[in-house]
Coordinates of C-alpha atoms and ligand atoms in Angstrom, one line a residue:
M1 CA 48.2 -13.9 17.8
Q2 CA 49.3 -10.4 18.7
R3 CA 51.0 -10.2 22.0
K4 CA 50.1 -7.4 24.3
P5 CA 53.3 -5.8 25.6
T6 CA 54.0 -6.5 29.2
L7 CA 55.2 -4.0 31.8
K8 CA 57.9 -4.9 34.2
A9 CA 59.6 -2.9 36.9
F10 CA 63.3 -3.1 37.7
K11 CA 64.5 -1.6 40.9
Y12 CA 68.1 -0.3 41.3
R13 CA 70.0 1.5 44.0
I14 CA 71.1 5.0 43.0
Y15 CA 73.8 7.1 44.5
P16 CA 73.0 10.8 44.0
T17 CA 75.6 13.6 44.5
D18 CA 74.9 16.3 47.1
A19 CA 73.4 18.5 44.4
Q20 CA 71.2 15.7 43.2
V21 CA 70.1 14.9 46.7
L22 CA 69.0 18.5 46.9
F23 CA 67.2 18.3 43.6
F24 CA 65.4 15.1 44.7
A25 CA 64.5 16.7 48.1
K26 CA 63.0 19.7 46.2
T27 CA 61.1 17.5 43.8
F28 CA 59.7 15.4 46.7
G29 CA 58.7 18.6 48.5
C30 CA 57.0 20.1 45.5
C31 CA 55.1 16.9 44.8
R32 CA 53.9 16.9 48.4
F33 CA 53.0 20.5 48.2
V34 CA 51.0 20.1 45.0
W35 CA 49.3 17.0 46.3
N36 CA 48.2 18.7 49.5
K37 CA 47.1 21.9 47.7
M38 CA 45.0 20.0 45.2
L39 CA 43.6 17.6 47.8
D40 CA 42.6 20.5 50.0
K41 CA 40.7 22.1 47.1
K42 CA 39.0 18.8 46.2
L43 CA 38.0 18.0 49.7
Q44 CA 36.5 21.4 50.3
A45 CA 34.4 21.1 47.2
Y46 CA 33.5 17.5 48.2
K47 CA 32.3 18.7 51.6
K48 CA 30.2 21.5 50.1
K49 CA 28.8 18.9 47.7
E50 CA 30.1 20.9 44.7
R51 CA 31.6 19.5 41.6
I52 CA 35.2 18.4 42.4
P53 CA 37.7 20.6 40.5
Q54 CA 40.3 18.9 38.2
D55 CA 43.1 21.4 38.4
T56 CA 46.4 20.9 36.6
P57 CA 49.7 21.8 38.3
A58 CA 50.2 24.6 35.8
K59 CA 47.5 26.5 37.7
Y60 CA 49.8 26.7 40.7
K61 CA 53.0 27.6 39.0
E62 CA 52.1 31.3 38.6
E63 CA 51.4 31.7 42.3
F64 CA 54.3 29.4 43.4
P65 CA 57.2 29.9 41.0
F66 CA 59.4 27.5 42.8
L67 CA 57.3 24.7 41.2
K68 CA 58.9 25.5 37.9
E69 CA 62.3 24.4 39.1
V70 CA 61.4 20.7 39.3
D71 CA 60.5 18.0 36.8
C72 CA 57.0 18.9 35.5
F73 CA 56.1 15.3 34.8
A74 CA 56.5 14.6 38.5
L75 CA 53.8 17.2 39.2
C76 CA 51.5 15.9 36.4
N77 CA 51.7 12.4 37.9
I78 CA 50.6 13.8 41.2
Q79 CA 47.5 15.1 39.6
L80 CA 46.8 11.7 38.0
Q81 CA 47.5 9.8 41.2
L82 CA 45.2 12.0 43.1
E83 CA 42.4 11.7 40.5
K84 CA 42.7 8.0 40.5
A85 CA 42.5 7.9 44.3
F86 CA 39.2 9.8 44.2
K87 CA 37.9 7.6 41.4
D88 CA 38.8 4.5 43.4
H89 CA 37.0 5.9 46.5
F90 CA 33.8 6.7 44.6
R91 CA 33.9 3.3 43.0
N92 CA 34.4 1.4 46.2
R93 CA 34.1 3.4 49.4
K94 CA 34.6 0.4 51.7
Q95 CA 37.9 -0.6 50.2
F96 CA 39.4 2.8 49.4
N97 CA 39.4 5.6 51.8
L98 CA 39.6 9.2 50.7
P99 CA 43.2 10.2 50.0
K100 CA 45.1 11.7 52.9
F101 CA 47.4 14.7 53.2
K102 CA 51.1 13.8 52.8
K103 CA 53.6 14.5 55.6
K104 CA 57.3 15.0 55.4
R105 CA 57.8 11.8 57.4
D106 CA 56.0 9.6 54.8
K107 CA 58.0 7.7 52.3
Q108 CA 59.2 10.1 49.7
S109 CA 59.1 9.5 45.9
Y110 CA 58.2 11.0 42.6
T111 CA 57.5 9.5 39.2
T112 CA 58.6 10.9 35.9
N113 CA 57.8 9.8 32.3
N114 CA 59.9 9.0 29.4
V115 CA 59.1 11.5 26.6
H116 CA 61.4 11.8 23.6
N117 CA 64.1 9.8 25.3
S118 CA 64.2 12.1 28.3
I119 CA 65.1 9.0 30.4
R120 CA 68.0 6.9 29.4
V121 CA 70.3 4.3 31.0
D122 CA 74.0 4.0 30.1
F123 CA 74.9 0.4 31.0
E124 CA 78.6 1.0 30.4
K125 CA 79.0 4.0 32.5
G126 CA 76.4 3.0 35.1
L127 CA 74.4 6.2 34.8
L128 CA 70.7 7.0 34.8
Y129 CA 69.6 10.1 32.9
L130 CA 66.4 11.8 34.2
P131 CA 64.7 15.0 33.2
K132 CA 66.5 18.0 34.7
L133 CA 69.5 15.7 35.6
R134 CA 71.6 16.1 32.6
N135 CA 74.8 14.6 34.1
G136 CA 73.0 11.5 35.1
V137 CA 72.9 9.9 38.5
K138 CA 75.1 7.0 39.4
I139 CA 73.2 3.7 39.4
E140 CA 74.1 0.2 40.4
L141 CA 72.9 -1.9 37.5
H142 CA 73.0 -5.4 39.0
R143 CA 70.9 -6.8 36.1
R144 CA 70.2 -5.8 32.5
F145 CA 66.8 -5.2 30.9
D146 CA 65.6 -5.0 27.4
G147 CA 62.7 -2.8 26.2
K148 CA 61.4 0.7 26.2
I149 CA 61.5 2.7 29.4
K150 CA 58.0 4.0 30.2
S151 CA 58.6 5.8 33.5
V152 CA 60.9 6.0 36.5
T153 CA 60.0 6.3 40.2
V154 CA 62.7 7.8 42.4
S155 CA 62.3 7.1 46.1
R156 CA 64.1 7.7 49.3
T157 CA 63.8 5.3 52.2
N158 CA 63.6 6.2 55.8
D159 CA 67.2 5.3 56.4
G160 CA 68.4 7.6 53.6
K161 CA 68.9 5.3 50.7
Y162 CA 67.8 6.2 47.1
F163 CA 66.3 3.8 44.6
A164 CA 65.0 4.1 41.0
S165 CA 62.3 1.8 39.9
I166 CA 62.4 1.6 36.1
L167 CA 59.2 0.6 34.3
I168 CA 59.9 -1.2 31.0
E169 CA 57.6 -2.2 28.2
T170 CA 58.7 -5.5 26.8
E171 CA 57.5 -7.8 24.1
N172 CA 59.3 -11.0 25.2
R173 CA 57.7 -11.1 28.6
R174 CA 57.9 -14.9 28.9
N175 CA 61.0 -15.8 30.9
K176 CA 62.3 -19.3 30.2
V177 CA 59.4 -21.6 30.8
V178 CA 60.2 -24.9 32.5
E179 CA 58.0 -28.0 31.9
P180 CA 56.0 -28.6 35.0
K181 CA 56.8 -31.9 36.7
S182 CA 53.6 -32.1 38.7
K183 CA 50.0 -31.6 37.4
S184 CA 48.6 -30.0 40.5
C185 CA 49.7 -28.5 43.8
G186 CA 47.6 -27.6 46.9
I187 CA 48.9 -25.0 49.3
D188 CA 47.7 -24.6 52.9
L189 CA 49.0 -21.5 54.6
G190 CA 49.7 -21.9 58.2
L191 CA 50.7 -20.3 61.5
S192 CA 53.2 -22.8 62.8
H193 CA 54.6 -23.4 59.4
F194 CA 54.5 -20.9 56.6
A195 CA 52.9 -23.4 54.2
T196 CA 52.0 -27.0 53.7
V197 CA 52.3 -28.1 50.1
T198 CA 51.0 -31.2 48.3
N199 CA 51.8 -32.1 44.7
D200 CA 52.1 -35.3 42.6
F201 CA 55.2 -36.3 44.6
G202 CA 53.7 -36.0 48.1
S203 CA 53.5 -33.4 50.9
Y204 CA 56.0 -31.2 52.6
K205 CA 56.0 -28.3 55.0
V206 CA 57.8 -25.0 54.5
E207 CA 59.1 -23.4 57.6
H208 CA 59.3 -19.7 58.3
P209 CA 62.9 -18.8 57.6
K210 CA 64.9 -18.5 60.8
Y211 CA 66.5 -15.2 59.8
L212 CA 63.0 -13.7 59.6
R213 CA 62.1 -14.8 63.1
R214 CA 65.4 -13.5 64.5
G215 CA 64.9 -10.2 62.5
E216 CA 61.4 -9.8 64.1
E217 CA 62.8 -10.2 67.6
R218 CA 65.4 -7.6 66.9
L219 CA 62.8 -5.3 65.5
K220 CA 60.8 -5.5 68.7
R221 CA 63.8 -4.6 70.8
L222 CA 64.6 -1.7 68.5
Q223 CA 61.0 -0.4 68.7
K224 CA 61.1 -0.5 72.5
S225 CA 64.4 1.3 72.6
F226 CA 63.2 4.0 70.2
S227 CA 60.0 4.6 72.1
K228 CA 62.0 5.1 75.3
K229 CA 64.2 7.8 73.9
Q230 CA 63.4 11.5 74.3
K231 CA 61.7 12.8 71.2
G232 CA 63.9 15.0 69.1
S233 CA 67.1 14.1 70.8
K234 CA 70.2 12.8 69.0
N235 CA 69.8 9.4 70.5
S236 CA 66.2 9.3 69.4
E237 CA 67.3 10.0 65.8
K238 CA 69.9 7.3 66.0
A239 CA 67.4 4.8 67.3
R240 CA 64.9 5.8 64.5
L241 CA 67.6 5.1 61.9
R242 CA 68.4 1.7 63.4
L243 CA 64.7 0.9 63.4
A244 CA 64.2 2.0 59.8
R245 CA 67.1 -0.1 58.7
Q246 CA 65.8 -3.1 60.4
H247 CA 62.3 -2.6 58.9
A248 CA 64.0 -2.4 55.4
Y249 CA 66.0 -5.5 56.1
I250 CA 63.0 -7.6 57.1
S251 CA 60.9 -6.4 54.2
N252 CA 63.7 -7.2 51.8
A253 CA 64.4 -10.6 53.3
R254 CA 60.7 -11.5 53.4
N255 CA 60.2 -10.5 49.7
D256 CA 63.2 -12.5 48.7
F257 CA 61.9 -15.6 50.5
L258 CA 58.4 -15.2 49.0
H259 CA 59.7 -14.6 45.5
K260 CA 62.0 -17.7 45.6
L261 CA 59.3 -19.9 47.1
S262 CA 56.6 -18.8 44.6
K263 CA 58.9 -19.2 41.7
A264 CA 59.9 -22.7 42.7
I265 CA 56.2 -23.7 43.1
I266 CA 55.2 -22.2 39.7
D267 CA 58.1 -23.9 38.0
E268 CA 57.2 -27.3 39.3
N269 CA 53.4 -27.3 39.0
Q270 CA 50.8 -26.8 36.2
V271 CA 47.9 -25.9 38.5
V272 CA 48.3 -24.2 41.8
V273 CA 45.5 -24.1 44.3
V274 CA 45.3 -22.0 47.4
E275 CA 42.6 -21.3 49.9
D276 CA 40.9 -18.0 50.7
I277 CA 43.1 -16.4 53.4
G278 CA 40.3 -14.2 54.8
V279 CA 39.3 -16.8 57.4
K280 CA 42.8 -17.3 58.5
G281 CA 43.4 -13.6 58.7
L282 CA 40.6 -13.5 61.3
L283 CA 42.2 -16.3 63.1
K284 CA 45.5 -14.6 63.1
T285 CA 44.2 -11.5 64.9
R286 CA 43.3 -13.6 67.9
L287 CA 46.7 -15.3 68.0
A288 CA 50.1 -13.8 68.5
K289 CA 51.4 -11.8 65.6
S290 CA 53.9 -13.9 63.7
V291 CA 56.2 -13.7 60.8
S292 CA 53.4 -14.7 58.5
D293 CA 52.1 -11.1 58.9
S294 CA 51.6 -9.5 55.6
G295 CA 53.4 -12.4 54.0
W296 CA 50.4 -14.3 52.9
A297 CA 48.7 -11.7 50.7
K298 CA 52.0 -10.9 49.0
F299 CA 52.7 -14.6 48.5
L300 CA 49.4 -15.1 46.8
S301 CA 49.8 -12.1 44.6
Y302 CA 53.3 -13.3 43.5
L303 CA 51.9 -16.8 42.7
K304 CA 49.1 -15.2 40.7
Y305 CA 51.2 -13.0 38.5
K306 CA 54.0 -15.6 38.1
A307 CA 51.3 -18.2 37.0
E308 CA 50.2 -15.7 34.4
W309 CA 53.8 -15.2 33.1
Y310 CA 54.6 -18.8 32.9
G311 CA 51.3 -20.1 31.6
R312 CA 50.1 -21.9 34.7
T313 CA 46.7 -22.0 36.3
F314 CA 46.1 -20.3 39.6
I315 CA 43.0 -21.2 41.6
Q316 CA 41.9 -19.6 44.8
V317 CA 39.1 -21.6 46.3
D318 CA 36.0 -20.2 47.9
R319 CA 36.2 -19.4 51.6
F320 CA 33.4 -21.9 52.3
F321 CA 35.3 -24.8 50.8
P322 CA 36.0 -26.9 53.9
S323 CA 39.6 -27.9 53.0
S324 CA 40.5 -28.6 56.7
K325 CA 37.4 -30.4 57.7
V326 CA 37.0 -32.9 55.0
C327 CA 38.9 -36.2 55.1
H328 CA 40.9 -36.5 51.9
R329 CA 40.5 -40.3 51.9
C330 CA 36.8 -40.9 52.4
G331 CA 35.2 -37.5 52.1
H332 CA 33.8 -37.5 55.6
K333 CA 33.2 -34.0 56.9
K334 CA 34.2 -33.5 60.5
E335 CA 31.9 -30.6 61.5
D336 CA 33.3 -30.2 65.0
L337 CA 36.9 -29.8 64.1
A338 CA 38.3 -27.1 66.4
L339 CA 40.8 -24.5 65.3
N340 CA 43.5 -25.8 67.6
D341 CA 43.1 -29.5 66.6
R342 CA 46.4 -30.0 64.9
T343 CA 45.7 -33.7 64.2
W344 CA 42.4 -35.5 64.0
C345 CA 41.1 -39.0 63.5
C346 CA 38.5 -39.5 60.8
P347 CA 35.3 -41.1 62.1
G348 CA 34.6 -42.4 58.6
C349 CA 37.7 -44.3 57.8
G350 CA 39.9 -44.2 60.9
E351 CA 42.7 -42.4 59.2
I352 CA 44.7 -40.0 61.4
H353 CA 45.3 -36.7 59.7
D354 CA 47.7 -33.9 60.2
R355 CA 45.4 -30.9 59.8
D356 CA 47.5 -28.9 57.4
V357 CA 48.6 -31.9 55.3
N358 CA 45.0 -33.0 54.9
A359 CA 43.9 -29.5 53.9
S360 CA 46.7 -29.2 51.3
I361 CA 45.8 -32.6 49.8
N362 CA 42.2 -31.5 49.4
L363 CA 43.4 -28.4 47.6
Y364 CA 45.6 -30.6 45.5
F365 CA 42.6 -32.6 44.4
V366 CA 40.8 -29.4 43.4
G367 CA 43.6 -28.7 41.1
L368 CA 43.5 -32.2 39.6
G369 CA 39.7 -31.8 39.1
R370 CA 40.0 -28.6 37.2
H371 CA 43.0 -29.8 35.3
E372 CA 41.3 -32.9 34.0
G373 CA 38.2 -31.0 33.2
M374 CA 36.2 -32.5 36.0
Q375 CA 33.8 -30.7 38.3
A376 CA 35.7 -28.9 41.1
L377 CA 35.3 -30.4 44.5
V378 CA 32.4 -29.3 46.7
D379 CA 31.1 -30.6 50.0
D380 CA 29.4 -33.7 48.6
R381 CA 32.4 -34.9 46.6
S382 CA 33.1 -38.6 46.1
P383 CA 36.2 -40.3 47.5
Y384 CA 39.5 -39.7 45.7
G385 CA 42.7 -41.6 45.6
L386 CA 45.9 -40.5 47.3
P387 CA 48.8 -38.8 45.6
K388 CA 51.5 -41.3 44.7
K389 CA 53.6 -40.7 47.9
P390 CA 51.3 -39.3 50.6
S391 CA 54.2 -38.9 53.1
C392 CA 54.7 -35.8 55.0
D393 CA 58.4 -35.0 54.9
E394 CA 58.9 -32.5 57.6
T395 CA 62.6 -32.6 57.7
G396 CA 63.2 -31.8 54.1
S397 CA 60.9 -28.8 54.4
S398 CA 62.7 -25.7 53.3
T399 CA 65.5 -27.3 51.4
F400 CA 63.2 -27.8 48.5
Y401 CA 63.5 -24.3 47.1
G402 CA 67.1 -23.8 48.2
Ligands
LIG501 ZN1 38.1 -40.6 56.3

């Protein structure tokens, strides 16, 4: 069987010299300039209901010669990105808005392609060679990669750090695959806990990491302090930097947590079942904003692609599947279960349920059903047995993934 090559991105911190910083700033600026020019032209045609022009950057180079000084692939990629944005919009107007004009304050980046070895990495010297940067930029290569470089995206964060994300085409995409210990795993995402997980060995709850909670509190304080400062003052700039750093810290810490947790779950289980988070997202808007913000969607996308990499099955159940309302022991459906009922007593069998544990057990059974080739569970399902140890181990919660 021929394997399709996999693309993987590796992100590294880079340390440009003053001259390179200038070059990057110029390139970011030209990309923004070309984006806005092309977008303006397209939008005008769109408003007049004319055919939308598909210009190339070369068209602008005569009129604006400074565009010739920067990497031409960066500008070509702008054209492609913009055309894709329009295509997405016409395909699905509800999900994709029309592209917007770029501002200097937005995150700055440009993407360049590897053509005839124009991009190289010297692992010994710690240098990344990019088009128009013949001397190479210093790069912190904290991990190696094998494969062909497809493209590199250079970005600058709000707090003034530079990164290069290197896209690699690799044949041996499978990382070391561990034999799963558990056949199935059901995950209920929660507000008080990040997740409640049930697999062959029982149930446990995963807490929101404490450092995230603390980080969010600090973020709130910094936001307040920034908004109080006079715009444009030195103090305001300092406060903006502190805020940007804290934003970066939280997003890194959250990603780290989500990657480790999803990897541990994929390692341990053959089938992973989660619920549709749409309903909970609605619920969330009515409750206080919590550290789960934006974490859920990312977590599910990590589970999904890791499942693919490691040959596991990922199932997302329909939003109408009543994972919380159905008793996992007797199948009784408690229609009047309220959103804030954390525990409930089943009228069918008398069992007292922790809401989240019960939901994760139901999701776990869905996984077993699919895995054994049986019909997936629906409302009128028959009673099922319990997992071997149906205990809820709250204390051992976040130690599991270390
Ligand atoms: Zn029951």
